[in-house]
mmCIF file of C-alpha atoms in Angstrom:
data_model
loop_
_atom_site.group_PDB
_atom_site.id
_atom_site.type_symbol
_atom_site.label_atom_id
_atom_site.label_comp_id
_atom_site.label_asym_id
_atom_site.label_seq_id
_atom_site.Cartn_x
_atom_site.Cartn_y
_atom_site.Cartn_z
ATOM 1 C CA MET Q 12 0.000 0.000 0.000
ATOM 2 C CA LEU Q 13 2.872 2.360 0.809
ATOM 3 C CA ILE Q 14 4.438 1.666 -2.582
ATOM 4 C CA LEU Q 15 1.105 2.282 -4.319
ATOM 5 C CA LEU Q 16 0.774 5.602 -2.498
ATOM 6 C CA MET Q 17 4.302 6.536 -3.577
ATOM 7 C CA LEU Q 18 3.341 5.746 -7.178
ATOM 8 C CA LEU Q 19 0.778 8.546 -6.992
ATOM 9 C CA ILE Q 20 3.596 11.118 -7.089
ATOM 10 C CA PRO Q 21 4.981 10.282 -10.556
ATOM 11 C CA PHE Q 22 1.530 9.356 -11.835
ATOM 12 C CA SER Q 23 0.205 12.780 -10.819
ATOM 13 C CA VAL Q 24 2.758 14.434 -13.124
ATOM 14 C CA HIS Q 25 1.746 12.274 -16.088
ATOM 15 C CA ILE Q 26 -1.967 12.660 -15.359
ATOM 16 C CA TRP Q 27 -1.446 16.428 -15.252
ATOM 17 C CA GLY Q 28 0.132 16.414 -18.712
ATOM 18 C CA ILE Q 29 -2.575 14.197 -20.206
ATOM 19 C CA SER Q 30 -5.279 16.352 -18.597
ATOM 20 C CA ILE Q 31 -3.816 19.494 -20.192
ATOM 21 C CA ASP Q 32 -4.013 17.838 -23.602
ATOM 22 C CA LEU Q 33 -7.612 16.653 -23.054
ATOM 23 C CA LEU Q 34 -8.782 20.029 -21.746
ATOM 24 C CA ALA Q 35 -7.210 21.799 -24.704
ATOM 25 C CA ARG Q 36 -9.052 19.541 -27.146
ATOM 26 C CA PHE Q 37 -12.395 20.614 -25.703
ATOM 27 C CA ARG Q 38 -11.491 24.285 -25.778
ATOM 28 C CA PRO Q 39 -12.093 26.030 -29.120
ATOM 29 C CA GLU Q 40 -8.921 27.286 -30.697
ATOM 30 C CA ALA Q 41 -8.788 31.031 -30.188
ATOM 31 C CA LYS Q 42 -7.944 33.296 -33.075
ATOM 32 C CA SER Q 43 -4.364 34.431 -33.026
ATOM 33 C CA ALA Q 44 -3.884 37.909 -31.624
ATOM 34 C CA ALA Q 45 -3.312 40.476 -34.329
ATOM 35 C CA PRO Q 46 0.300 41.678 -34.497
ATOM 36 C CA VAL Q 47 0.664 45.230 -33.247
ATOM 37 C CA GLY Q 48 3.468 47.733 -33.067
ATOM 38 C CA LYS Q 49 6.820 47.642 -34.807
ATOM 39 C CA ASP Q 50 8.652 44.669 -36.226
ATOM 40 C CA PHE Q 51 11.385 43.109 -34.133
ATOM 41 C CA GLN Q 52 15.053 42.815 -34.972
ATOM 42 C CA PHE Q 53 16.689 39.441 -34.358
ATOM 43 C CA THR Q 54 20.078 38.156 -33.269
ATOM 44 C CA VAL Q 55 20.681 34.479 -34.056
ATOM 45 C CA LEU Q 56 23.313 32.628 -32.014
ATOM 46 C CA ILE Q 57 24.714 29.299 -33.258
ATOM 47 C CA PRO Q 58 27.159 27.595 -30.851
ATOM 48 C CA ALA Q 59 29.414 25.230 -32.817
ATOM 49 C CA HIS Q 60 32.186 22.900 -31.681
ATOM 50 C CA ASN Q 61 33.855 21.059 -34.601
ATOM 51 C CA GLU Q 62 30.731 21.016 -36.765
ATOM 52 C CA GLU Q 63 32.346 21.109 -40.216
ATOM 53 C CA THR Q 64 30.182 18.232 -41.500
ATOM 54 C CA ARG Q 65 26.879 19.809 -40.478
ATOM 55 C CA ILE Q 66 27.004 23.575 -40.132
ATOM 56 C CA ALA Q 67 26.369 24.393 -43.808
ATOM 57 C CA GLY Q 68 22.748 23.258 -43.454
ATOM 58 C CA ILE Q 69 21.707 25.852 -40.876
ATOM 59 C CA LEU Q 70 23.674 28.659 -42.564
ATOM 60 C CA GLU Q 71 22.019 27.935 -45.912
ATOM 61 C CA SER Q 72 18.561 27.856 -44.337
ATOM 62 C CA LEU Q 73 19.241 31.247 -42.711
ATOM 63 C CA ALA Q 74 20.313 32.604 -46.104
ATOM 64 C CA ARG Q 75 16.872 31.579 -47.451
ATOM 65 C CA GLN Q 76 14.881 33.480 -44.792
ATOM 66 C CA THR Q 77 11.995 35.575 -46.066
ATOM 67 C CA ARG Q 78 12.676 38.056 -43.268
ATOM 68 C CA ARG Q 79 16.108 39.653 -43.660
ATOM 69 C CA ASN Q 80 16.293 41.969 -40.626
ATOM 70 C CA PHE Q 81 18.613 39.831 -38.471
ATOM 71 C CA GLU Q 82 22.227 39.269 -37.505
ATOM 72 C CA ALA Q 83 23.607 35.749 -37.179
ATOM 73 C CA TYR Q 84 26.706 34.731 -35.227
ATOM 74 C CA VAL Q 85 28.482 31.386 -35.255
ATOM 75 C CA ILE Q 86 30.135 30.930 -31.857
ATOM 76 C CA ALA Q 87 33.144 28.843 -32.857
ATOM 77 C CA ASP Q 88 33.760 27.078 -29.552
ATOM 78 C CA CYS Q 89 37.402 25.891 -29.497
ATOM 79 C CA CYS Q 90 37.066 24.491 -33.031
ATOM 80 C CA THR Q 91 40.003 22.512 -34.429
ATOM 81 C CA ASP Q 92 38.404 21.615 -37.775
ATOM 82 C CA ASP Q 93 37.065 23.660 -40.713
ATOM 83 C CA THR Q 94 33.962 25.012 -38.971
ATOM 84 C CA VAL Q 95 35.240 28.617 -39.126
ATOM 85 C CA LYS Q 96 36.358 28.226 -42.740
ATOM 86 C CA ILE Q 97 32.936 26.964 -43.831
ATOM 87 C CA ALA Q 98 31.078 29.668 -41.874
ATOM 88 C CA SER Q 99 33.348 32.305 -43.441
ATOM 89 C CA GLY Q 100 31.972 31.320 -46.827
ATOM 90 C CA PHE Q 101 28.633 32.905 -45.885
ATOM 91 C CA PRO Q 102 29.143 36.696 -46.024
ATOM 92 C CA GLU Q 103 26.034 37.454 -43.956
ATOM 93 C CA ILE Q 104 27.313 35.313 -41.048
ATOM 94 C CA LYS Q 105 29.544 36.786 -38.343
ATOM 95 C CA ILE Q 106 31.943 34.658 -36.315
ATOM 96 C CA LEU Q 107 32.851 34.791 -32.629
ATOM 97 C CA GLU Q 108 35.859 32.607 -31.866
ATOM 98 C CA LYS Q 109 36.022 31.279 -28.311
ATOM 99 C CA VAL Q 110 39.434 29.889 -27.383
ATOM 100 C CA SER Q 111 38.940 29.027 -23.703
ATOM 101 C CA ALA Q 112 37.713 25.528 -22.890
ATOM 102 C CA SER Q 113 33.968 25.029 -22.437
ATOM 103 C CA THR Q 114 32.145 22.370 -20.461
ATOM 104 C CA CYS Q 115 28.821 22.766 -22.273
ATOM 105 C CA LYS Q 116 26.828 24.745 -24.831
ATOM 106 C CA GLY Q 117 25.766 27.185 -22.112
ATOM 107 C CA ASP Q 118 29.383 28.336 -21.704
ATOM 108 C CA ALA Q 119 29.501 29.352 -25.380
ATOM 109 C CA LEU Q 120 26.199 31.224 -25.054
ATOM 110 C CA ASN Q 121 27.378 33.011 -21.909
ATOM 111 C CA TYR Q 122 30.511 34.073 -23.798
ATOM 112 C CA ALA Q 123 28.429 35.475 -26.662
ATOM 113 C CA LEU Q 124 26.166 37.414 -24.291
ATOM 114 C CA ASP Q 125 29.221 38.976 -22.633
ATOM 115 C CA VAL Q 126 30.971 39.852 -25.917
ATOM 116 C CA LEU Q 127 27.938 41.209 -27.751
ATOM 117 C CA GLY Q 128 26.299 42.996 -24.822
ATOM 118 C CA LYS Q 129 24.225 45.917 -26.072
ATOM 119 C CA ARG Q 130 24.798 44.843 -29.678
ATOM 120 C CA LEU Q 131 22.211 42.124 -29.144
ATOM 121 C CA ARG Q 132 19.002 43.018 -30.948
ATOM 122 C CA ASP Q 133 15.408 42.960 -29.662
ATOM 123 C CA VAL Q 134 15.055 39.158 -29.750
ATOM 124 C CA VAL Q 135 17.758 36.487 -29.436
ATOM 125 C CA VAL Q 136 17.241 33.097 -31.113
ATOM 126 C CA ILE Q 137 19.429 30.115 -30.219
ATOM 127 C CA LEU Q 138 19.977 27.416 -32.848
ATOM 128 C CA ASP Q 139 22.168 24.320 -33.022
ATOM 129 C CA ALA Q 140 24.773 23.788 -35.717
ATOM 130 C CA ASP Q 141 23.169 20.532 -36.888
ATOM 131 C CA CYS Q 142 19.658 21.848 -37.586
ATOM 132 C CA THR Q 143 17.801 23.704 -40.321
ATOM 133 C CA VAL Q 144 14.785 26.046 -40.215
ATOM 134 C CA ASN Q 145 11.982 26.760 -42.677
ATOM 135 C CA PRO Q 146 12.236 29.913 -44.834
ATOM 136 C CA GLU Q 147 9.464 31.655 -42.853
ATOM 137 C CA PHE Q 148 11.073 30.876 -39.482
ATOM 138 C CA LEU Q 149 12.029 34.423 -38.455
ATOM 139 C CA GLU Q 150 8.957 35.923 -40.111
ATOM 140 C CA LYS Q 151 6.658 33.717 -38.003
ATOM 141 C CA LEU Q 152 8.626 34.446 -34.820
ATOM 142 C CA ASN Q 153 8.375 38.166 -35.537
ATOM 143 C CA ALA Q 154 4.589 37.889 -35.914
ATOM 144 C CA GLN Q 155 4.367 36.073 -32.569
ATOM 145 C CA TYR Q 156 6.510 38.651 -30.756
ATOM 146 C CA ARG Q 157 4.376 41.462 -32.183
ATOM 147 C CA THR Q 158 1.426 40.031 -30.197
ATOM 148 C CA GLY Q 159 3.308 40.790 -26.954
ATOM 149 C CA SER Q 160 5.228 37.558 -26.351
ATOM 150 C CA LYS Q 161 8.267 37.619 -24.074
ATOM 151 C CA ALA Q 162 9.661 34.213 -25.039
ATOM 152 C CA VAL Q 163 8.696 31.910 -27.927
ATOM 153 C CA MET Q 164 9.377 28.261 -28.749
ATOM 154 C CA PRO Q 165 8.997 27.114 -32.381
ATOM 155 C CA ASP Q 166 7.848 23.689 -33.561
ATOM 156 C CA THR Q 167 10.519 20.961 -33.202
ATOM 157 C CA ASN Q 168 10.826 18.354 -35.964
ATOM 158 C CA THR Q 169 13.187 15.491 -36.814
ATOM 159 C CA LEU Q 170 15.467 15.970 -39.819
ATOM 160 C CA ASN Q 171 16.239 12.252 -40.249
ATOM 161 C CA PRO Q 172 13.026 10.464 -39.126
ATOM 162 C CA TYR Q 173 13.468 7.238 -41.144
ATOM 163 C CA GLU Q 174 17.169 6.591 -40.615
ATOM 164 C CA SER Q 175 16.687 4.044 -37.818
ATOM 165 C CA ILE Q 176 14.209 2.880 -35.206
ATOM 166 C CA VAL Q 177 15.879 5.320 -32.793
ATOM 167 C CA THR Q 178 15.258 8.363 -35.008
ATOM 168 C CA ALA Q 179 11.648 7.176 -35.422
ATOM 169 C CA TRP Q 180 11.249 7.132 -31.616
ATOM 170 C CA TYR Q 181 12.624 10.675 -31.467
ATOM 171 C CA THR Q 182 10.146 11.690 -34.164
ATOM 172 C CA ILE Q 183 7.236 10.411 -32.084
ATOM 173 C CA TYR Q 184 8.660 12.024 -28.952
ATOM 174 C CA TRP Q 185 9.022 15.489 -30.482
ATOM 175 C CA LYS Q 186 5.625 15.285 -32.148
ATOM 176 C CA MET Q 187 4.170 14.293 -28.774
ATOM 177 C CA VAL Q 188 5.818 17.381 -27.282
ATOM 178 C CA SER Q 189 4.397 19.553 -30.062
ATOM 179 C CA VAL Q 190 0.810 18.345 -30.331
ATOM 180 C CA MET Q 191 0.114 17.008 -26.838
ATOM 181 C CA SER Q 192 2.087 19.560 -24.827
ATOM 182 C CA ARG Q 193 3.090 22.815 -26.512
ATOM 183 C CA LYS Q 194 0.003 23.261 -28.668
ATOM 184 C CA ALA Q 195 -2.251 22.316 -25.744
ATOM 185 C CA HIS Q 196 -0.473 24.720 -23.384
ATOM 186 C CA ALA Q 197 -0.701 27.530 -25.922
ATOM 187 C CA ARG Q 198 -4.441 26.973 -26.323
ATOM 188 C CA LEU Q 199 -4.900 27.152 -22.529
ATOM 189 C CA LYS Q 200 -2.663 30.259 -22.243
ATOM 190 C CA LEU Q 201 -0.027 28.313 -20.309
ATOM 191 C CA SER Q 202 3.720 28.095 -20.853
ATOM 192 C CA SER Q 203 5.235 25.879 -23.571
ATOM 193 C CA ASN Q 204 8.302 23.870 -22.628
ATOM 194 C CA LEU Q 205 11.646 24.683 -24.216
ATOM 195 C CA CYS Q 206 14.157 22.905 -26.403
ATOM 196 C CA GLY Q 207 17.679 24.320 -26.656
ATOM 197 C CA CYS Q 208 17.470 24.394 -30.449
ATOM 198 C CA GLY Q 209 15.140 27.177 -31.566
ATOM 199 C CA MET Q 210 14.211 28.788 -28.252
ATOM 200 C CA SER Q 211 14.045 32.579 -28.340
ATOM 201 C CA PHE Q 212 13.709 35.417 -25.836
ATOM 202 C CA ARG Q 213 13.270 39.147 -25.661
ATOM 203 C CA ARG Q 214 16.684 40.561 -24.890
ATOM 204 C CA GLU Q 215 15.740 41.627 -21.358
ATOM 205 C CA TYR Q 216 14.992 38.013 -20.376
ATOM 206 C CA LEU Q 217 18.408 36.643 -21.305
ATOM 207 C CA ARG Q 218 20.569 35.310 -18.483
ATOM 208 C CA HIS Q 219 23.711 33.298 -17.853
ATOM 209 C CA THR Q 220 23.173 29.589 -17.269
ATOM 210 C CA VAL Q 221 25.275 27.236 -15.159
ATOM 211 C CA THR Q 222 24.009 23.734 -16.023
ATOM 212 C CA ILE Q 223 24.538 21.526 -19.081
ATOM 213 C CA THR Q 224 20.866 21.868 -20.105
ATOM 214 C CA GLU Q 225 20.402 25.589 -20.614
ATOM 215 C CA ASP Q 226 16.901 25.065 -22.038
ATOM 216 C CA VAL Q 227 15.583 23.342 -18.891
ATOM 217 C CA GLU Q 228 17.274 26.008 -16.767
ATOM 218 C CA TYR Q 229 15.644 28.820 -18.765
ATOM 219 C CA PHE Q 230 12.264 27.087 -18.508
ATOM 220 C CA MET Q 231 12.498 26.767 -14.721
ATOM 221 C CA ALA Q 232 13.835 30.292 -14.275
ATOM 222 C CA LEU Q 233 11.116 31.886 -16.399
ATOM 223 C CA GLY Q 234 8.446 29.738 -14.779
ATOM 224 C CA CYS Q 235 9.644 30.783 -11.333
ATOM 225 C CA ASP Q 236 9.247 34.415 -12.434
ATOM 226 C CA GLY Q 237 5.761 33.736 -13.841
ATOM 227 C CA ILE Q 238 6.810 34.547 -17.423
ATOM 228 C CA ARG Q 239 4.867 32.700 -20.111
ATOM 229 C CA ILE Q 240 6.602 31.035 -23.064
ATOM 230 C CA ASP Q 241 4.461 31.147 -26.211
ATOM 231 C CA TYR Q 242 4.437 28.634 -29.061
ATOM 232 C CA ALA Q 243 4.882 29.432 -32.768
ATOM 233 C CA ASP Q 244 3.571 26.390 -34.632
ATOM 234 C CA ASP Q 245 4.425 27.771 -38.090
ATOM 235 C CA ALA Q 246 8.081 28.415 -37.223
ATOM 236 C CA LYS Q 247 9.792 25.078 -37.894
ATOM 237 C CA VAL Q 248 13.108 23.721 -36.635
ATOM 238 C CA TYR Q 249 14.444 20.454 -38.074
ATOM 239 C CA GLN Q 250 16.983 18.685 -35.841
ATOM 240 C CA GLU Q 251 19.203 15.715 -36.581
ATOM 241 C CA GLN Q 252 18.655 12.986 -34.008
ATOM 242 C CA PRO Q 253 20.936 10.177 -32.782
ATOM 243 C CA VAL Q 254 20.796 7.065 -34.952
ATOM 244 C CA THR Q 255 22.044 4.263 -32.677
ATOM 245 C CA LEU Q 256 20.974 3.064 -29.234
ATOM 246 C CA ARG Q 257 24.412 3.916 -27.867
ATOM 247 C CA ASP Q 258 24.154 7.532 -28.995
ATOM 248 C CA MET Q 259 20.556 7.732 -27.792
ATOM 249 C CA PHE Q 260 21.666 6.611 -24.323
ATOM 250 C CA GLY Q 261 24.484 9.195 -24.393
ATOM 251 C CA GLN Q 262 22.136 12.028 -25.300
ATOM 252 C CA LEU Q 263 19.519 10.987 -22.738
ATOM 253 C CA TYR Q 264 22.232 10.775 -20.082
ATOM 254 C CA ARG Q 265 23.273 14.344 -20.881
ATOM 255 C CA TRP Q 266 19.667 15.587 -20.862
ATOM 256 C CA LEU Q 267 18.768 13.876 -17.628
ATOM 257 C CA ASN Q 268 21.954 14.914 -15.866
ATOM 258 C CA GLY Q 269 20.997 18.464 -16.741
ATOM 259 C CA VAL Q 270 17.473 17.957 -15.420
ATOM 260 C CA ARG Q 271 18.941 16.606 -12.181
ATOM 261 C CA SER Q 272 21.233 19.649 -11.892
ATOM 262 C CA VAL Q 273 18.430 22.118 -12.615
ATOM 263 C CA ASN Q 274 16.150 20.490 -10.038
ATOM 264 C CA LYS Q 275 18.914 20.637 -7.448
ATOM 265 C CA LEU Q 276 19.449 24.324 -8.205
ATOM 266 C CA TYR Q 277 15.862 25.523 -8.646
ATOM 267 C CA ILE Q 278 13.362 23.256 -6.956
ATOM 268 C CA LYS Q 279 13.498 24.866 -3.491
ATOM 269 C CA PRO Q 280 13.347 28.514 -4.631
ATOM 270 C CA TYR Q 281 10.685 27.544 -7.181
ATOM 271 C CA LEU Q 282 8.451 25.981 -4.532
ATOM 272 C CA ARG Q 283 8.947 28.994 -2.249
ATOM 273 C CA SER Q 284 7.958 31.286 -5.120
ATOM 274 C CA LEU Q 285 4.954 29.101 -5.931
ATOM 275 C CA PHE Q 286 3.613 29.186 -2.355
ATOM 276 C CA ARG Q 287 4.399 32.862 -1.922
ATOM 277 C CA GLU Q 288 2.714 33.965 -5.159
ATOM 278 C CA PHE Q 289 0.635 31.116 -6.549
ATOM 279 C CA SER Q 290 -0.480 31.022 -10.179
ATOM 280 C CA LEU Q 291 -1.703 28.247 -12.439
ATOM 281 C CA LEU Q 292 1.035 29.114 -14.923
ATOM 282 C CA LYS Q 293 3.739 28.575 -12.286
ATOM 283 C CA LEU Q 294 2.217 25.311 -11.070
ATOM 284 C CA ASP Q 295 1.826 23.992 -14.606
ATOM 285 C CA ALA Q 296 5.410 24.909 -15.549
ATOM 286 C CA PHE Q 297 6.668 23.114 -12.434
ATOM 287 C CA MET Q 298 4.690 19.956 -13.239
ATOM 288 C CA THR Q 299 5.852 20.035 -16.869
ATOM 289 C CA ALA Q 300 9.488 20.411 -15.792
ATOM 290 C CA GLN Q 301 9.190 17.288 -13.614
ATOM 291 C CA THR Q 302 8.174 14.935 -16.448
ATOM 292 C CA CYS Q 303 11.607 13.292 -16.722
ATOM 293 C CA SER Q 304 11.901 13.065 -12.941
ATOM 294 C CA ALA Q 305 8.507 11.341 -12.899
ATOM 295 C CA TYR Q 306 9.736 8.742 -15.395
ATOM 296 C CA GLY Q 307 12.672 8.031 -13.092
ATOM 297 C CA ALA Q 308 10.502 7.819 -9.980
ATOM 298 C CA LEU Q 309 8.103 5.497 -11.799
ATOM 299 C CA MET Q 310 10.944 3.147 -12.747
ATOM 300 C CA ILE Q 311 12.218 3.117 -9.149
ATOM 301 C CA MET Q 312 8.762 2.170 -7.883
ATOM 302 C CA VAL Q 313 8.406 -0.570 -10.500
ATOM 303 C CA ILE Q 314 11.764 -2.067 -9.481
ATOM 304 C CA ILE Q 315 10.798 -1.983 -5.799
ATOM 305 C CA MET Q 316 7.450 -3.601 -6.539
ATOM 306 C CA PHE Q 317 9.082 -6.311 -8.641
ATOM 307 C CA ILE Q 318 11.633 -7.163 -5.935
ATOM 308 C CA ALA Q 319 8.951 -7.079 -3.257
ATOM 309 C CA GLY Q 320 6.816 -9.390 -5.324
ATOM 310 C CA LEU Q 321 9.627 -11.893 -5.826
ATOM 311 C CA LEU Q 322 10.743 -11.939 -2.190
ATOM 312 C CA LEU Q 323 7.635 -11.218 -0.174
ATOM 313 C CA ALA Q 324 4.442 -11.731 -2.115
ATOM 314 C CA PRO Q 325 4.723 -13.786 -5.342
ATOM 315 C CA ARG Q 326 0.952 -13.649 -5.700
ATOM 316 C CA ILE Q 327 1.147 -9.967 -6.668
ATOM 317 C CA LEU Q 328 3.366 -10.707 -9.694
ATOM 318 C CA PRO Q 329 0.349 -11.157 -12.021
ATOM 319 C CA TRP Q 330 -0.884 -7.760 -10.881
ATOM 320 C CA LEU Q 331 2.563 -6.350 -11.585
ATOM 321 C CA GLY Q 332 2.406 -7.893 -15.052
ATOM 322 C CA ALA Q 333 -0.959 -6.240 -15.545
ATOM 323 C CA GLY Q 334 0.593 -2.950 -14.484
ATOM 324 C CA PHE Q 335 3.309 -3.338 -17.129
ATOM 325 C CA ALA Q 336 0.594 -4.063 -19.699
ATOM 326 C CA VAL Q 337 -1.235 -0.870 -18.729
ATOM 327 C CA VAL Q 338 1.978 1.148 -19.080
ATOM 328 C CA TRP Q 339 2.675 -0.384 -22.518
ATOM 329 C CA LEU Q 340 -0.898 0.225 -23.684
ATOM 330 C CA SER Q 341 -0.755 3.851 -22.535
ATOM 331 C CA MET Q 342 2.477 4.388 -24.463
ATOM 332 C CA LEU Q 343 0.949 2.622 -27.470
ATOM 333 C CA TYR Q 344 -2.002 5.017 -27.236
ATOM 334 C CA ILE Q 345 0.370 7.998 -27.187
ATOM 335 C CA GLY Q 346 2.247 6.677 -30.226
ATOM 336 C CA ILE Q 347 -0.924 6.017 -32.235
ATOM 337 C CA THR Q 348 -2.471 9.359 -31.240
ATOM 338 C CA VAL Q 349 0.626 11.295 -32.215
ATOM 339 C CA THR Q 350 1.214 9.533 -35.519
ATOM 340 C CA ARG Q 351 -2.424 9.954 -36.570
ATOM 341 C CA ARG Q 352 -2.739 13.591 -35.544
ATOM 342 C CA CYS Q 353 0.539 14.440 -37.240
ATOM 343 C CA ARG Q 354 -0.045 12.151 -40.255
ATOM 344 C CA LEU Q 355 3.333 10.521 -39.916
ATOM 345 C CA ASP Q 356 4.610 7.982 -42.417
ATOM 346 C CA HIS Q 357 3.351 4.376 -42.153
ATOM 347 C CA ARG Q 358 6.958 3.232 -41.590
ATOM 348 C CA ILE Q 359 6.887 4.922 -38.181
ATOM 349 C CA MET Q 360 3.439 3.551 -37.428
ATOM 350 C CA ALA Q 361 4.510 -0.036 -38.150
ATOM 351 C CA ALA Q 362 7.885 -0.206 -36.407
ATOM 352 C CA ALA Q 363 8.251 2.591 -33.867
ATOM 353 C CA VAL Q 364 4.801 2.835 -32.293
ATOM 354 C CA PRO Q 365 4.686 -0.698 -30.761
ATOM 355 C CA THR Q 366 8.214 -0.257 -29.377
ATOM 356 C CA TYR Q 367 7.996 3.409 -28.350
ATOM 357 C CA CYS Q 368 7.803 2.322 -24.707
ATOM 358 C CA VAL Q 369 11.519 1.391 -24.949
ATOM 359 C CA PHE Q 370 12.402 5.072 -25.398
ATOM 360 C CA LEU Q 371 10.353 6.287 -22.416
ATOM 361 C CA VAL Q 372 11.391 3.397 -20.150
ATOM 362 C CA ALA Q 373 15.036 4.050 -21.083
ATOM 363 C CA MET Q 374 14.513 7.684 -20.101
ATOM 364 C CA GLY Q 375 13.358 6.575 -16.657
ATOM 365 C CA PHE Q 376 16.243 4.181 -16.030
ATOM 366 C CA ILE Q 377 18.844 6.633 -17.332
ATOM 367 C CA TYR Q 378 17.505 9.279 -14.960
ATOM 368 C CA ILE Q 379 18.116 6.854 -12.089
ATOM 369 C CA TYR Q 380 21.632 6.226 -13.435
ATOM 370 C CA ALA Q 381 22.256 9.994 -13.657
ATOM 371 C CA ILE Q 382 21.352 10.337 -9.971
ATOM 372 C CA ILE Q 383 23.735 7.516 -8.996
ATOM 373 C CA HIS Q 384 26.521 8.597 -11.392
ATOM 374 C CA PRO Q 385 26.122 12.367 -11.895
ATOM 375 C CA GLY Q 386 28.064 14.188 -14.567
ATOM 376 C CA ASN Q 387 28.327 17.857 -15.433
ATOM 377 C CA ARG Q 388 30.145 17.850 -18.757
ATOM 378 C CA TRP Q 389 28.715 17.996 -22.233
ATOM 379 C CA ILE Q 390 28.826 14.656 -24.090
ATOM 380 C CA SER Q 391 29.321 14.558 -27.852
ATOM 381 C CA VAL Q 392 26.653 12.549 -29.685
ATOM 382 C CA ASN Q 393 27.262 11.096 -33.144
ATOM 383 C CA ARG Q 394 24.630 11.787 -35.789
ATOM 384 C CA SER Q 395 24.433 11.474 -39.565
ATOM 385 C CA ILE Q 396 27.280 13.154 -41.435
ATOM 386 C CA ARG Q 397 26.070 15.781 -43.872
ATOM 387 C CA ASN Q 398 27.073 19.050 -45.426
ATOM 388 C CA GLU Q 399 23.656 20.028 -46.709
ATOM 389 C CA ARG Q 400 20.035 19.100 -46.063
ATOM 390 C CA GLU Q 401 16.829 20.132 -47.746
ATOM 391 C CA ASN Q 402 13.915 21.100 -45.474
#
């Protein structure tokens, strides 16, 4: 009974997220606010560490932007390859060379904020070196900021969805984030969660970060201050995703180590802020930020229940098996819902949906591993080698 009560904690986080999606479906989609006031000027920051095989894609997609009022900087972070040489071939791109060692992407961004200072324009957009964006990307962000937004997250997509079963899982995951989380939160006037590739902020909301997941840190910091993050569905970012299980585990370990660090840094002041000045936006942002932690807690409880069943009460093992079946069916439901609502290719439906639970279960176990073996350094993840991609 005690274990079942403890299960209510992680389940409450997941039930909260599902409830947001269900409530949003019953709420009519409001008309977008009409843009008002002046257009915004943009600064685009692209941290890059030895990205010679990938960086041409994002620079070419920026060159195709329908909105031209922006400055773009490649932050060459201790590069020892031809990253700077390739970036120099794009005359509209400026280069900041960082020669001191960095531990993570946040260090490169902090360096750029210090160097550029007041030269930063109205809105700062952060992109990765291995992504591309649609031609209307900055135009759609500008329209969203003209409605009064303070921070905006675009739509996250997978650049290589059919390369392996792993990239198909990532495709389902990011579509789940888009259609079941960000779009639902936007419809309910709540805060959309952030991804480090594509997130953008009004200049006055920029800050230095200290963890290896600057996106999670920004999300917690803005949530603690009660600042809403809007969602721009028509602004598209296409990210390359890890192809192999080994690289997937490496990326998840980096993500979840960052989540652990952010929780350690923010959870107490966040809860104090929430009780001192309660708002639904703050509570929702806190629950959303704990999704990965909830996966980890759920896996811990499942392990405890399994051991308890083996040693103390074998008769509960069938019930435990039924619990696993419920978890698998719920993840199957998520996969089918996402693929249908997003009209994903049948190849993802056939192979990735029935096995999608592997990705989410792995996330839970890796979070446990990150707690036992913490790490605070950025980990390189291998992806497809390319010099150019078409959107």
